[in-house]
Short mmCIF file of C-alpha atoms and ligand atoms in Angstrom, two decimals:
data_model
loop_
_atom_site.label_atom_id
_atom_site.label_comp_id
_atom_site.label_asym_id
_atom_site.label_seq_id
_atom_site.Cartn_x
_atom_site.Cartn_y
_atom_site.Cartn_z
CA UNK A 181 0.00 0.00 0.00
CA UNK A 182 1.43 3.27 -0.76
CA UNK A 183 0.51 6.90 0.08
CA UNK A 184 1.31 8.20 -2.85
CA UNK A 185 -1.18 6.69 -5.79
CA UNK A 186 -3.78 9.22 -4.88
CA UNK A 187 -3.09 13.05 -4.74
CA UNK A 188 -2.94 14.16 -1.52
CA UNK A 189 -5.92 16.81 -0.85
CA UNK A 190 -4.73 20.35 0.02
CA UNK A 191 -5.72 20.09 3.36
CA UNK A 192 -3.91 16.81 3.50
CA UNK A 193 -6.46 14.65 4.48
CA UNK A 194 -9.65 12.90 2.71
CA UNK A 195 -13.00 12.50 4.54
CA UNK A 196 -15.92 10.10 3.73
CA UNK A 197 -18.39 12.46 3.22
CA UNK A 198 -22.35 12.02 2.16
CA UNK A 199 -21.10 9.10 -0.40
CA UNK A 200 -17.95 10.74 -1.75
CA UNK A 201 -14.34 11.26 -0.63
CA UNK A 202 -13.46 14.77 -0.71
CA UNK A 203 -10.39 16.90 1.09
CA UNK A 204 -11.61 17.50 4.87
CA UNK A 205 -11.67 21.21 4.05
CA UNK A 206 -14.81 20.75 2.00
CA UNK A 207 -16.68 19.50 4.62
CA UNK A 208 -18.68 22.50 6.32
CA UNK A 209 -21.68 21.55 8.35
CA UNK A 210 -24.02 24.70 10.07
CA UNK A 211 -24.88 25.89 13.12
CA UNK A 212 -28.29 24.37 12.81
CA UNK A 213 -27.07 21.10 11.88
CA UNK A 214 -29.88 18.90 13.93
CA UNK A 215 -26.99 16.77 15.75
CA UNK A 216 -25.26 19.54 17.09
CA UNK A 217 -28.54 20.68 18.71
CA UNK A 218 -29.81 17.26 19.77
CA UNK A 219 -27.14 15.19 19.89
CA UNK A 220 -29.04 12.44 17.58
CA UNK A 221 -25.77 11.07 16.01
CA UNK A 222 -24.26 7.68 16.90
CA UNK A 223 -20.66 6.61 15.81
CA UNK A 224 -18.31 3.96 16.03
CA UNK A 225 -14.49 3.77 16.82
CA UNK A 226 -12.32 1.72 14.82
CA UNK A 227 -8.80 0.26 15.24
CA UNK A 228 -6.49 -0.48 12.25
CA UNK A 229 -3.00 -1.99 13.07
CA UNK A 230 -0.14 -2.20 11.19
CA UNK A 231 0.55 -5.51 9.42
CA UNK A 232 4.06 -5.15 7.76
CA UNK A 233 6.03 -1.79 6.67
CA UNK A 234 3.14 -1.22 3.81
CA UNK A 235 0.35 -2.92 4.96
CA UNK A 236 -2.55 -2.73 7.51
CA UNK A 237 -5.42 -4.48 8.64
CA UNK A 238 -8.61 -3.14 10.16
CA UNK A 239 -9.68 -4.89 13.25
CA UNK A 240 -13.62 -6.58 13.78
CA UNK A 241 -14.48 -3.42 11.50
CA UNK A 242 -17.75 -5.48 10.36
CA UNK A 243 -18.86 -5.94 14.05
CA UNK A 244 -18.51 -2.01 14.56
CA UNK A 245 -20.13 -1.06 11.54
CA UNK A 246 -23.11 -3.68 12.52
CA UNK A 247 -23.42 -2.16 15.70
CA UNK A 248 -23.55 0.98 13.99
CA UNK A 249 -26.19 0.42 11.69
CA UNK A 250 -28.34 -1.29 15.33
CA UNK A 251 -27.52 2.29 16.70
CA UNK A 252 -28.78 4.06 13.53
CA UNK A 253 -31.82 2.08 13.68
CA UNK A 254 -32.86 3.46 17.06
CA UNK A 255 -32.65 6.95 16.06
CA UNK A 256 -34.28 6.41 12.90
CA UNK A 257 -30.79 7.30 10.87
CA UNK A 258 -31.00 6.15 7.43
CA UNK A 259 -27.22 4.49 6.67
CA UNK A 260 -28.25 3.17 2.96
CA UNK A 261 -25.30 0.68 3.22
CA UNK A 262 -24.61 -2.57 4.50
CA UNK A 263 -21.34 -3.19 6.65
CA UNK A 264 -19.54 -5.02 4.12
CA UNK A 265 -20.12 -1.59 2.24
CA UNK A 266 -19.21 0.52 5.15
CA UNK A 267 -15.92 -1.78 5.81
CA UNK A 268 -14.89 -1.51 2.25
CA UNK A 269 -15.39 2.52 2.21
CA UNK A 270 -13.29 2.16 5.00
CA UNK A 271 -10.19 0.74 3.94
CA UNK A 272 -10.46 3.05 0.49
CA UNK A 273 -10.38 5.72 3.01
CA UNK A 274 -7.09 4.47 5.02
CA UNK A 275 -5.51 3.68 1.42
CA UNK A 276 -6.24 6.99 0.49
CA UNK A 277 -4.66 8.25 3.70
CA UNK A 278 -1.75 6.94 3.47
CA UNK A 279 -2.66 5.07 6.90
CA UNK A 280 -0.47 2.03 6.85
CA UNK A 281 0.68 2.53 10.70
CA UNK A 282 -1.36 1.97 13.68
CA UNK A 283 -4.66 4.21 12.67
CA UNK A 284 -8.41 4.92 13.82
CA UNK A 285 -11.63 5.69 11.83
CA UNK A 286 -14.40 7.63 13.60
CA UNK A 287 -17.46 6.98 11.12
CA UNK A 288 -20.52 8.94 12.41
CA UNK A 289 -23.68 8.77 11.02
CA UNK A 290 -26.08 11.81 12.14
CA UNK A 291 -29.26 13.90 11.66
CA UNK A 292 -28.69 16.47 9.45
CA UNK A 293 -32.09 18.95 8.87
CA UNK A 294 -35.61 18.96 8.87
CA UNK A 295 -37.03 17.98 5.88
CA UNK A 296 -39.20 20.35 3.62
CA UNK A 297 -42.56 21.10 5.53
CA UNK A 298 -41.57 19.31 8.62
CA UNK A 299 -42.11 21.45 11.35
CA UNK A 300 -39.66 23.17 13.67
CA UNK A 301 -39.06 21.02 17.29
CA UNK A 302 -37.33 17.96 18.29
CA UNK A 303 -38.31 14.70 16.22
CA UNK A 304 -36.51 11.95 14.11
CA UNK A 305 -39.01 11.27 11.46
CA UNK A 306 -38.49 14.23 8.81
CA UNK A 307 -35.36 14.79 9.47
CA UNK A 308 -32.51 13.84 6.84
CA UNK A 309 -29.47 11.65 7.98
CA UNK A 310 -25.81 12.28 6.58
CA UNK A 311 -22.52 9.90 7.56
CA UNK A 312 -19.40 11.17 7.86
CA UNK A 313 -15.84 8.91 8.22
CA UNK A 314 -12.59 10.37 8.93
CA UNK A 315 -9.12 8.28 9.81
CA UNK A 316 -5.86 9.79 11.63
CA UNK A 317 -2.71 7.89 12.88
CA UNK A 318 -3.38 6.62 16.53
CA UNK A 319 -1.12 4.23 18.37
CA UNK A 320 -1.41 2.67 21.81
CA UNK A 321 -2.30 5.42 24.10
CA UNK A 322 -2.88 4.11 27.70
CA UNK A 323 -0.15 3.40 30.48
CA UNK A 324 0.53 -0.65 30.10
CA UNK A 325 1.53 -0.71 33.75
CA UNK A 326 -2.03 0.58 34.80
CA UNK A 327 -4.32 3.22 35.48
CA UNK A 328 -6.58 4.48 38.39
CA UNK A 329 -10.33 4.65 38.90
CA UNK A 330 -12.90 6.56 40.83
CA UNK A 331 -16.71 5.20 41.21
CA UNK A 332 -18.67 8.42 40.04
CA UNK A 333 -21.31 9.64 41.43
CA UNK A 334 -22.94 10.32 38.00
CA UNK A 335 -25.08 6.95 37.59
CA UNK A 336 -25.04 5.50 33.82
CA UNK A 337 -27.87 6.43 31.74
CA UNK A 338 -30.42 3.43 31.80
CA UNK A 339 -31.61 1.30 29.06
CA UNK A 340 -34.93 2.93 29.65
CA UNK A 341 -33.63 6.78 29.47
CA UNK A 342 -31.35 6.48 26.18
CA UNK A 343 -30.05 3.14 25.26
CA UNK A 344 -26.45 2.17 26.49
CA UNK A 345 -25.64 0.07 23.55
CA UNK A 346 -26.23 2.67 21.03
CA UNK A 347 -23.51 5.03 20.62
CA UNK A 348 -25.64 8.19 20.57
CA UNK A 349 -23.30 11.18 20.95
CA UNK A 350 -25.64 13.47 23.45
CA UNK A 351 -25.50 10.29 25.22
CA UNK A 352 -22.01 10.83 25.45
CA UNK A 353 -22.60 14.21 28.09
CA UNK A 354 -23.42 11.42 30.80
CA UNK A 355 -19.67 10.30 30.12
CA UNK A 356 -17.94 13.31 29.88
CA UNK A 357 -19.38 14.26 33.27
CA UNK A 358 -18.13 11.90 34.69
CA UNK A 359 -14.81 11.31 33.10
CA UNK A 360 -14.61 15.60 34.24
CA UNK A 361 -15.53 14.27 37.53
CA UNK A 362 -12.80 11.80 37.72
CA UNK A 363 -9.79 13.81 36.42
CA UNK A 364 -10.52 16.43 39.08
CA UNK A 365 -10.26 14.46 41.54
CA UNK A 366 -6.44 13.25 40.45
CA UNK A 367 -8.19 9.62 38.67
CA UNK A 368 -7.39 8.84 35.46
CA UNK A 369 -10.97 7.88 35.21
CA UNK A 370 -14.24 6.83 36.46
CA UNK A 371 -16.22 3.35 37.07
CA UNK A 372 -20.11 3.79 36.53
CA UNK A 373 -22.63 2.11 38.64
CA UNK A 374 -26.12 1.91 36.90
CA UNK A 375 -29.89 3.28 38.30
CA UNK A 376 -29.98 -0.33 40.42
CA UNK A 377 -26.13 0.69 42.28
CA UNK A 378 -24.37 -1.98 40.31
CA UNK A 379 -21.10 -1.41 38.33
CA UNK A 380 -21.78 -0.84 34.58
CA UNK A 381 -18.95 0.50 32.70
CA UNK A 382 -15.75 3.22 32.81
CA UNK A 383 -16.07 6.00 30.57
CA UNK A 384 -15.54 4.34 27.55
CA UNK A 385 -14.35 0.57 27.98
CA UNK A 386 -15.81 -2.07 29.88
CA UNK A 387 -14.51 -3.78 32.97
CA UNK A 388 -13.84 -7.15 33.49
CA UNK A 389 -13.01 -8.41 37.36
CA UNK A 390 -10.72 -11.06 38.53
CA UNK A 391 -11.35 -12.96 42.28
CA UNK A 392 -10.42 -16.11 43.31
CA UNK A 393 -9.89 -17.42 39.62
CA UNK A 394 -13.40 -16.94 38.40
CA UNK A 395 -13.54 -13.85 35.68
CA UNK A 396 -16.72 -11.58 35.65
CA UNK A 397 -17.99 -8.92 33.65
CA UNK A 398 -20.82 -7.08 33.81
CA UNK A 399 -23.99 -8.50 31.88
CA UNK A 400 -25.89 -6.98 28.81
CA UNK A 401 -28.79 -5.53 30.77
CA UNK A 402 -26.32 -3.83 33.71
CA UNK A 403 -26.52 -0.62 31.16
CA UNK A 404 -23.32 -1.22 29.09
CA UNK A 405 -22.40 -0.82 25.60
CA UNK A 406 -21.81 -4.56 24.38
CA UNK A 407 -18.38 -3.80 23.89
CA UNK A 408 -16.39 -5.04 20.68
CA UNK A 409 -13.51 -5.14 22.83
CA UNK A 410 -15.13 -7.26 25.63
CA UNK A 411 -16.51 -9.76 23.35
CA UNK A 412 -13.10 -10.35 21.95
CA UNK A 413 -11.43 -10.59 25.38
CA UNK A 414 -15.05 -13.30 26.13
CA UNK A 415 -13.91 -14.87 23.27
CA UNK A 416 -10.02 -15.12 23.44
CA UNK A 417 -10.61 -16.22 27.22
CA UNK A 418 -12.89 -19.61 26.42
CA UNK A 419 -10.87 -20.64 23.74
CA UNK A 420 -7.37 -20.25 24.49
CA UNK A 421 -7.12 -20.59 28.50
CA UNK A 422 -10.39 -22.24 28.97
CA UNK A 423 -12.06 -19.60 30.97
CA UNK A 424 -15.54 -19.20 30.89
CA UNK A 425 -16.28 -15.48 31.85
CA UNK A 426 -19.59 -15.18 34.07
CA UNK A 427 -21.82 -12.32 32.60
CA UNK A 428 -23.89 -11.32 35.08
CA UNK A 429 -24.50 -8.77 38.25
CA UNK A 430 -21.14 -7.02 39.21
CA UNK A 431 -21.75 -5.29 43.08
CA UNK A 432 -19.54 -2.36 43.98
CA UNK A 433 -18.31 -4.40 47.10
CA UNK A 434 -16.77 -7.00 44.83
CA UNK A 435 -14.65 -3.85 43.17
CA UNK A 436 -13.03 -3.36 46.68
CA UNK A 437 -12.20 -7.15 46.73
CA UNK A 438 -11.13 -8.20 43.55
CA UNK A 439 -7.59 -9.50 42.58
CA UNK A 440 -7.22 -7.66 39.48
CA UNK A 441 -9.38 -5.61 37.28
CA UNK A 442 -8.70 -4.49 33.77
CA UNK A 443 -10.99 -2.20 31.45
CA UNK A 444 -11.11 -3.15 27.18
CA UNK A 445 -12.22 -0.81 24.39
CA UNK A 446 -11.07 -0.34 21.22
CA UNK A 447 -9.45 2.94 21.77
CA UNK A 448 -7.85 1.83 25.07
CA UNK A 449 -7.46 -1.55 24.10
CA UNK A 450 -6.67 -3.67 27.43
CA UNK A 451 -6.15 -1.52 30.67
CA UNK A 452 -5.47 -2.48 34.22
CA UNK A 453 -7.07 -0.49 36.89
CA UNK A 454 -4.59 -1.04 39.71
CA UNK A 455 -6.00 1.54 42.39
CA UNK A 456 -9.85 2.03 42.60
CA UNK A 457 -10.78 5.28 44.51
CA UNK A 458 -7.78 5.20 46.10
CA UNK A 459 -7.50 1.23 47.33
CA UNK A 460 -5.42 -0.88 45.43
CA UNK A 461 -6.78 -3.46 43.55
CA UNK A 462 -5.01 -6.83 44.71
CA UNK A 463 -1.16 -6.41 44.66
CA UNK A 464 -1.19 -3.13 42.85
CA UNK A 465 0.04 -4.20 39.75
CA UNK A 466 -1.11 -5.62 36.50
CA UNK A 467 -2.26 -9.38 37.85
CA UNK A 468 -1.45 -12.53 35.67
CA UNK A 469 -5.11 -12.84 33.98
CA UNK A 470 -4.93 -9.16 33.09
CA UNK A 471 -1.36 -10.01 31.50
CA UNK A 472 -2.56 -12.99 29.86
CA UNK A 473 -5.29 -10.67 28.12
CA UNK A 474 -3.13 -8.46 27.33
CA UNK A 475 -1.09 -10.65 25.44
CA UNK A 476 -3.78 -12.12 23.83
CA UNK A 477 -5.63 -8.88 22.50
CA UNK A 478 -1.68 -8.05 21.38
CA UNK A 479 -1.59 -11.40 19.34
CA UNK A 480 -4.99 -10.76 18.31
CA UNK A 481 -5.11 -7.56 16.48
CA UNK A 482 -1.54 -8.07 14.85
CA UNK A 483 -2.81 -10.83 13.52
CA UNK A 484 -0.02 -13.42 15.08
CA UNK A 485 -3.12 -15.88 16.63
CA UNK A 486 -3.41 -19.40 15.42
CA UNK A 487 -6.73 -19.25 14.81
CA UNK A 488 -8.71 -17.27 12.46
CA UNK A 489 -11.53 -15.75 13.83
CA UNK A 490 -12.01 -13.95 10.29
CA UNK A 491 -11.73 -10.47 12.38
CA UNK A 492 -9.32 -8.56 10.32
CA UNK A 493 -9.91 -7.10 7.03
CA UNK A 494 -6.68 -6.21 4.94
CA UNK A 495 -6.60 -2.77 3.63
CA UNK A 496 -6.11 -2.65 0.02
CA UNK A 497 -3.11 -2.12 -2.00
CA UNK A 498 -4.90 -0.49 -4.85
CA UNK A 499 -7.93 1.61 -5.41
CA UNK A 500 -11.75 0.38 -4.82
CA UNK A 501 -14.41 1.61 -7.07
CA UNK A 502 -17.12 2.23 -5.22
C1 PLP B 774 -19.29 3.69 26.92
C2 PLP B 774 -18.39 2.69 26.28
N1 PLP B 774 -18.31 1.45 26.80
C3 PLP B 774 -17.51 0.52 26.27
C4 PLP B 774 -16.72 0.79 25.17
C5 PLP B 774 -15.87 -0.28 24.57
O1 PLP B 774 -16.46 -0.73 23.38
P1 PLP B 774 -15.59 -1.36 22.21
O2 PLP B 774 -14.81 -2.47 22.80
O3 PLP B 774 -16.60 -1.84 21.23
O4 PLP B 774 -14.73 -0.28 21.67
C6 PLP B 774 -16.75 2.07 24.60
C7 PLP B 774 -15.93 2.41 23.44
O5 PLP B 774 -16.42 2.44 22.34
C8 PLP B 774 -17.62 3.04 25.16
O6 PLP B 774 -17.70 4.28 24.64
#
């Protein structure tokens, strides 16, 4: 793959934009653009990894863009593409980039303005959807030897409030809150409980928790976003060390007890907490299950794992006509 084979856009970088690639200059939304107002966008973050000097490979990008299109569907969002679409528009747009390193993608699909005699106010029907992609160079970004976490007092938005597995971006307030919350108080970030007082999620990964052997995670209706990331680790754990994680209720007691935790997203990749509002969490150190995952995810998205799980998607070499 080489940068070079398509002109470089003044601004330097190409967008996905509406159905075309054009330079990210030419991209110019308004102040009234409905998802600025309402926050009725949802978007995915994607991982692509380096796979040789010229080469890269994007990482479960059909699971993201799936989840995606779920999201879209709960806002009403029209995507007019499948993910096998979406995944191929997305390795044009690395190629096109000149992305061959360690990269992300941030496609975001949004409500864009009321349609022709719809009237003025908050609503989804009438209102016409646009999806954006952009990509920019993004390696490994969070301390290997660990991180520390704060419960917040902001509770995670419920299922019944604004859906936790859809990445809508006003949901996104709830976690800046308390991810503000967190910093200022000298964590590097914060561990949501849920409506019910039971742990959910961190900002933006999920948690997994390690005591006397057994791993746990929290289940699909404790308010999470079903995490890419955590299905992976779910995934990597049952097949290669035999470990069946338990889904299921997490209490905030068994935070202050556990042997290790670690946090997975696709951004942050895998992330031991080793202090939790200012305890430490078993030894204080990344724990051997944590490692193990770690080592894992790293043999996962470089591709070096024995088995295929058909989760990486090379980016091309040459052009796609779209
Ligand atoms: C709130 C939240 N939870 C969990 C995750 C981890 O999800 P994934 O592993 O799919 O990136 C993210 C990141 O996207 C997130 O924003």
């Amino acid at each position: 793959m080489s940068a070079g084979r398509t002109a470089a856009p003044a601004s330097g970088q190409w967008v996905f934009h509406n159905g075309d690639f054009v330079p990210a200059a030419d991209v110019r939304l308004g102040p009234s653009l409905q998802a600025l107002q309402y926050g009725t966008g949802v978007f995915e973050g994607i991982r692509s990894y380096a796979a040789g000097p010229d080469t890269a490979h994007l990482y479960r990008a059909r699971d993201h863009f799936t989840r995606m299109i779920a999201s879209a569907r709960i806002l009403r969002i029209a995507i007019d593409r499948s993910a096998d679409e979406l995944v191929e528009i997305t390795t044009e747009l690395l190629r096109r980039n000149g992305h061959t390193g360690d990269a992300y993608v941030r496609p975001l699909a949004y409500k864009t303005a009321l349609e022709p005699g719809v009237p003025f106010g908050v609503r989804l029907q009438g209102v016409s959807s646009s999806l954006t992609m952009v990509s920019l160079p993004m390696g490994s970004y969070v301390p290997k030897e660990g991180i520390t976490c704060g419960v917040s007092s902001w509770r995670r938005i419920p299922d019944s409030s604004l859906p936790a597995r859809a990445k809508i971006t006003g949901a996104y307030a709830n976690n800046a809150l308390a991810t503000d919350e967190a910093t200022q108080a000298g964590y590097d970030d914060a561990i949501f409980l849920n409506q019910a007082g039971h742990v959910a999620e961190a900002s933006t990964a999920n948690l997994f928790l390690v005591r006397d052997g057994r791993v746990a995670t929290p289940a699909q209706d404790s308010d999470i976003l079903e995490g890419i990331t955590r299905d992976s680790v779910i995934s990597l754990l049952r097949r290669d060390e035999d470990i069946e994680v338990e889904q299921r209720t997490v209490l905030r007691s068994e935070l202050c007890t556990a042997d290790e935790i670690f946090l997975t997203g696709t951004g942050c990749e895998i992330v031991p907490v080793v202090a939790l509002d200012g305890r430490p969490v078993g030894a204080g150190a990344p724990g051997p299950v944590t490692k193990t995952v770690m080592r894992a995810y790293e043999q996962s998205v470089r591709g070096r794992e024995i088995r295929d799980h058909g989760w990486l998607t090379q980016v091309h070499e040459a052009p796609v006509h779209l």
